[in-house]
CSV table of C-alpha atoms in Angstrom, one decimal:
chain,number,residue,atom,x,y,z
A,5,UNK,CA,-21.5,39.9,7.0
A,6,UNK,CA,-22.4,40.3,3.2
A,7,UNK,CA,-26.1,40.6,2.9
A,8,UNK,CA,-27.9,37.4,0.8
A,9,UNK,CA,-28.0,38.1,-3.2
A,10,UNK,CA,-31.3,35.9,-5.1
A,11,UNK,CA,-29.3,34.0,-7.8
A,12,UNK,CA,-30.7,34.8,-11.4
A,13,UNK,CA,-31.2,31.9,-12.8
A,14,UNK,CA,-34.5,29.6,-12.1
A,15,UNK,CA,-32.7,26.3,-10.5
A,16,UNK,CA,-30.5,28.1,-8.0
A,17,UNK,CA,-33.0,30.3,-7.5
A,18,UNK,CA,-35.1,27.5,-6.2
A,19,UNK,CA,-32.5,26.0,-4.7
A,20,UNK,CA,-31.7,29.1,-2.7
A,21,UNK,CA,-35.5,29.6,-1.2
A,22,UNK,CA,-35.5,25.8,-0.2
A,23,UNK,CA,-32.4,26.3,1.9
A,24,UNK,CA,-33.5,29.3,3.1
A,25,UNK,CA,-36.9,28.1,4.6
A,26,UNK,CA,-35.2,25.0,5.9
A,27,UNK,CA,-33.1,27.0,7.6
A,28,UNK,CA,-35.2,28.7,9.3
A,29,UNK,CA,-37.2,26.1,10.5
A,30,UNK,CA,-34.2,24.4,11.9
A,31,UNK,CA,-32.7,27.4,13.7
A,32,UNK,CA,-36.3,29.1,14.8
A,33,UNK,CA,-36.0,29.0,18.6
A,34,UNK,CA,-32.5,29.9,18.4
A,35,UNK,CA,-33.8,33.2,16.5
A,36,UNK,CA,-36.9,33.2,19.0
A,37,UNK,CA,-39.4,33.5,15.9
A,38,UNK,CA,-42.9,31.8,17.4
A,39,UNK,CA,-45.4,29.9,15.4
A,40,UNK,CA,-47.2,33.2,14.1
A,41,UNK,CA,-43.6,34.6,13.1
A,42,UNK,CA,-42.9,31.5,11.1
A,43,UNK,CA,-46.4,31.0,10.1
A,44,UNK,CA,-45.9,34.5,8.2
A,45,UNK,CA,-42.4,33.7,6.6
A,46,UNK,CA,-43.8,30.3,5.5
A,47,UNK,CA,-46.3,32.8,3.5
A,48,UNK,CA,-44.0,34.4,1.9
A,49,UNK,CA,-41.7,32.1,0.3
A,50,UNK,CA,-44.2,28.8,-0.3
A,51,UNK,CA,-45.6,30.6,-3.3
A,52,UNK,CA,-41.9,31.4,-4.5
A,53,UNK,CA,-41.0,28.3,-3.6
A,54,UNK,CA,-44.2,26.7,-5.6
A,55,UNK,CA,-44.1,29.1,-8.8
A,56,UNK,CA,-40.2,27.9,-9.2
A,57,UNK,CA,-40.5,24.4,-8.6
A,58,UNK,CA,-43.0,24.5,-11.0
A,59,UNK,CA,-41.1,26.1,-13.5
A,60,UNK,CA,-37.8,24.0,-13.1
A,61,UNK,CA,-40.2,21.0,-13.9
A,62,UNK,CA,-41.3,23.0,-16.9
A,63,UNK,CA,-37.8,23.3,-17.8
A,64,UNK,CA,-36.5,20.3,-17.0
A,65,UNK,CA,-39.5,18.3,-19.3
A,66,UNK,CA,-38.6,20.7,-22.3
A,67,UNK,CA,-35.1,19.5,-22.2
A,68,UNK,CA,-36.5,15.9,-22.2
A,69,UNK,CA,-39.2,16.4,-24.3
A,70,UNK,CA,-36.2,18.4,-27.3
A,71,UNK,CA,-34.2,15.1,-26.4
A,72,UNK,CA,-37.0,12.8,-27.6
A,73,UNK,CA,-38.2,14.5,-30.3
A,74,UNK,CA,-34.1,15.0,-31.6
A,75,UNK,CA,-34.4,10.9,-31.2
A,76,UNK,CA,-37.4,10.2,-33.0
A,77,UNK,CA,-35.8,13.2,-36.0
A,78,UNK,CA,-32.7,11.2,-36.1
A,79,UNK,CA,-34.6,8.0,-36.6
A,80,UNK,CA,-37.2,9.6,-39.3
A,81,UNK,CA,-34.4,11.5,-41.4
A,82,UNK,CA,-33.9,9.0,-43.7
A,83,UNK,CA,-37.6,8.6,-44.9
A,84,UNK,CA,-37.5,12.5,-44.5
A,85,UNK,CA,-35.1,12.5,-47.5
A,86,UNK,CA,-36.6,10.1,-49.8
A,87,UNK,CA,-40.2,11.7,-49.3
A,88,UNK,CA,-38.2,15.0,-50.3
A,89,UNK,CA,-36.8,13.0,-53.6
A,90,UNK,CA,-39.6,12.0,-54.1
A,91,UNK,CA,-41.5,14.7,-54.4
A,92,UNK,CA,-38.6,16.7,-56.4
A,93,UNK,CA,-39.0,13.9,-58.5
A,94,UNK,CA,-42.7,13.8,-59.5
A,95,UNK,CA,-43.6,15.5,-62.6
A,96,UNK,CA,-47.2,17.2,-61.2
A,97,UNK,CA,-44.5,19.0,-59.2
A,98,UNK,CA,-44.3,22.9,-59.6
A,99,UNK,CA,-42.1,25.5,-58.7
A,100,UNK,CA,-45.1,26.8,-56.8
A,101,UNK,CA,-46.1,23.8,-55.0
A,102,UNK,CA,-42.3,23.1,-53.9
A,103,UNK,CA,-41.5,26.7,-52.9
A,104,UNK,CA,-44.6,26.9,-50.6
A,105,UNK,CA,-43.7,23.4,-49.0
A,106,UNK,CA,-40.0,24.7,-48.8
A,107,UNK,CA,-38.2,21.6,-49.9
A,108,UNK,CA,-36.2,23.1,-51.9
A,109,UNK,CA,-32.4,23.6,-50.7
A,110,UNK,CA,-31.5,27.4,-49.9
A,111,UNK,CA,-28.4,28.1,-51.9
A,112,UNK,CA,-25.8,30.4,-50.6
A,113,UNK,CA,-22.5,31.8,-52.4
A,114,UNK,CA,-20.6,31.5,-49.5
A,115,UNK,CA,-18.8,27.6,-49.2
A,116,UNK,CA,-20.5,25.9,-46.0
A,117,UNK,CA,-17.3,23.8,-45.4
A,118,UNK,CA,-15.6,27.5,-44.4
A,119,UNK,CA,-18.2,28.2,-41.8
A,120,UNK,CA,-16.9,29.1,-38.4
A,121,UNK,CA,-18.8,31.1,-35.3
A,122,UNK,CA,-17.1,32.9,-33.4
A,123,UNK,CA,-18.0,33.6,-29.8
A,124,UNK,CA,-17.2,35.0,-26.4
A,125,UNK,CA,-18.4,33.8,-22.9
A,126,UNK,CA,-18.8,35.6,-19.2
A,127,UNK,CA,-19.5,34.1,-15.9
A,128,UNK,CA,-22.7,35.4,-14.2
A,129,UNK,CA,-24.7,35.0,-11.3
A,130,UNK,CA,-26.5,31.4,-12.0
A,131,UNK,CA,-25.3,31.4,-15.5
A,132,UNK,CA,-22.5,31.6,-18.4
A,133,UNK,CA,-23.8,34.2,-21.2
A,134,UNK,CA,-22.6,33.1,-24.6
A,135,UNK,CA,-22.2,35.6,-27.3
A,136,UNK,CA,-21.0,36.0,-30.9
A,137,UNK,CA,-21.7,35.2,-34.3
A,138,UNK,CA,-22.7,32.6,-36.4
A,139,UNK,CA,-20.7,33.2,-39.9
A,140,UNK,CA,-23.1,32.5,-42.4
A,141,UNK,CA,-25.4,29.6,-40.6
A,142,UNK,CA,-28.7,29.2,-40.3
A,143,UNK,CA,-28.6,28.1,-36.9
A,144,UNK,CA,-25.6,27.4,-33.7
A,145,UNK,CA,-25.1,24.6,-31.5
A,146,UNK,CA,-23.1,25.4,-28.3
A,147,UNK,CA,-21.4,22.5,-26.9
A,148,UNK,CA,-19.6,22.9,-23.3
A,149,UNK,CA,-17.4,20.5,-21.2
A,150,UNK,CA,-14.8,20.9,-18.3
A,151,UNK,CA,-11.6,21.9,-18.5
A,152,UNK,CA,-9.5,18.8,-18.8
A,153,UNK,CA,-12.4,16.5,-19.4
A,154,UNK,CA,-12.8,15.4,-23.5
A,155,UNK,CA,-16.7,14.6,-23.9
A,156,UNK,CA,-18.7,17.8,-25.0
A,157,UNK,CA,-22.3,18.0,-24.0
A,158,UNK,CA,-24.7,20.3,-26.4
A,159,UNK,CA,-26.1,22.6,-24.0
A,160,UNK,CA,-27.8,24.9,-26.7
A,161,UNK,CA,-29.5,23.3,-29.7
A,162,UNK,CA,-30.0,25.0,-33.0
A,163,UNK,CA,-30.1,28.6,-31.4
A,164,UNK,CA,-31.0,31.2,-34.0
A,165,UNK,CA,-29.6,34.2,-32.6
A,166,UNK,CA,-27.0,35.4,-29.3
A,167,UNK,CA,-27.0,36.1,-26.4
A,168,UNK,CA,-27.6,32.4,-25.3
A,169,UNK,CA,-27.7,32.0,-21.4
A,170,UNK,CA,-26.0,28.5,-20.0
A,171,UNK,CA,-27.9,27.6,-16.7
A,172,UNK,CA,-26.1,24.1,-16.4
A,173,UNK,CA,-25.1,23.9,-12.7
A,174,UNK,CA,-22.0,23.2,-10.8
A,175,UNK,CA,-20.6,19.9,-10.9
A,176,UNK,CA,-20.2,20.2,-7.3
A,177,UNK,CA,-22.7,22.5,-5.7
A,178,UNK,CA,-20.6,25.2,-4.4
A,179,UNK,CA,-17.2,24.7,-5.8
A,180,UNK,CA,-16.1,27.0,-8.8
A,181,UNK,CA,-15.5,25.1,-11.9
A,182,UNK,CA,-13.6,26.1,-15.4
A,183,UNK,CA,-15.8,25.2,-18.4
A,184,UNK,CA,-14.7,25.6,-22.1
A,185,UNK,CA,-17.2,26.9,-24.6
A,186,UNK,CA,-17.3,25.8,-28.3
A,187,UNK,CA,-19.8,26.4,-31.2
A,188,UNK,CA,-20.9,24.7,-35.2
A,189,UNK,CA,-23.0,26.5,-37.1
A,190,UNK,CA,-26.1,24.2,-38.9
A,191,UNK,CA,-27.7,24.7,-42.0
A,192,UNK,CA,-30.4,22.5,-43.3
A,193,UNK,CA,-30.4,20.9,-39.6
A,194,UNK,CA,-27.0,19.7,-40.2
A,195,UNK,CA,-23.7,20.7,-38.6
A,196,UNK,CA,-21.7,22.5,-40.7
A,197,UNK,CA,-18.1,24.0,-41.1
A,198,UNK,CA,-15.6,24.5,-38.7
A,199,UNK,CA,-16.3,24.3,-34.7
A,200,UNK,CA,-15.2,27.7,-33.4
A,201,UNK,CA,-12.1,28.2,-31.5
A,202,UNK,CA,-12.4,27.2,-27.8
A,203,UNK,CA,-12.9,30.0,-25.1
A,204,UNK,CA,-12.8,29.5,-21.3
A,205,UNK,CA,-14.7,30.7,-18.1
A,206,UNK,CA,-14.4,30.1,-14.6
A,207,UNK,CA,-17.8,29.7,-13.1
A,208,UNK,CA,-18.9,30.0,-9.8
A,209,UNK,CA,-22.9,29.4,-9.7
């Protein structure tokens, strides 16, 4: 019998502390643990089980909250620009004033419509690590989907730097799943370039 390995990452972490206490407390008189016995076990993994849950809400509110304020950016970017034009435009304007507000555009010599990351993905314990490069952006989304499935999902939003760990979990709790991995690099908080070539992974949770 293999001994029991703590999954890395926070969810199935969680997720592996709640089955273990429930299944203790289902099988305790077969293991002939008495109330003090379970009483003590019950000690040790509520304040696991209490720290996690609280951090997978954490998690889980961040993801909502970057989802709402992406919304509410989408909606604004418009006015964004013309208040930009506008105050490019004004005449009281000075190279001072506009460099310390950083509205003007960061110029680059190499052509953005050539950008392409490149990255590389492995299968972990609770996770798929992405690594690479991002060719000249400021910034990388990383989009995954399933093999043989055509909608990608953005799992990591304008990342600044690699290694960028992918916590998603399994489809189906338990059965081993074959994502694809792609990348765009995003300059000025748009998506630029060309999306990197598509690598594979098997993952297992």
């Amino acid at each position: 019998m293999s001994n029991a390995i703590v999954p890395d990452s926070h969810s199935n972490r969680l997720a592996f502390f709640l089955n273990l206490k429930q299944g203790i407390a289902d099988n305790a008189t077969e293991l002939g643990f008495d109330a003090a016995t379970l009483a003590s076990i019950y000690d040790l993994l509520d304040p696991l089980i209490d720290k996690y849950q609280a951090l997978v809400d954490a998690e889980l509110a961040v993801v909502a909250a970057s989802a709402n304020a992406d919304q509410v950016y989408t909606f604004k970017k418009d006015g964004l620009l013309a208040l930009f034009a506008n105050l490019r435009a004004n005449p009281k304007l000075t190279g001072g004033m506009g460099e310390a507000m950083k509205i003007f555009s960061q110029t680059s010599a190499h052509d953005p419509n050539g950008i392409q990351p490149k990255i590389k993905v492995v299968a972990q314990p609770g996770q798929v690590r992405v690594t690479g490069s991002k060719d000249y952006a400021e910034l990388v989304n990383i989009y995954m989907r399933l093999v043989g499935t055509v909608a990608w999902t953005l799992v990591g939003i304008r990342r600044k730097k690699f290694p960028f760990d992918d916590q998603t979990p399994l489809k189906v709790a338990g059965a081993a799943e074959v994502r694809e991995y792609a990348a765009r690099g995003v300059i000025n908080d748009e998506e630029v370039g060309l999306m990197s070539d598509i690598v594979e992974v098997t993952f297992a949770g």
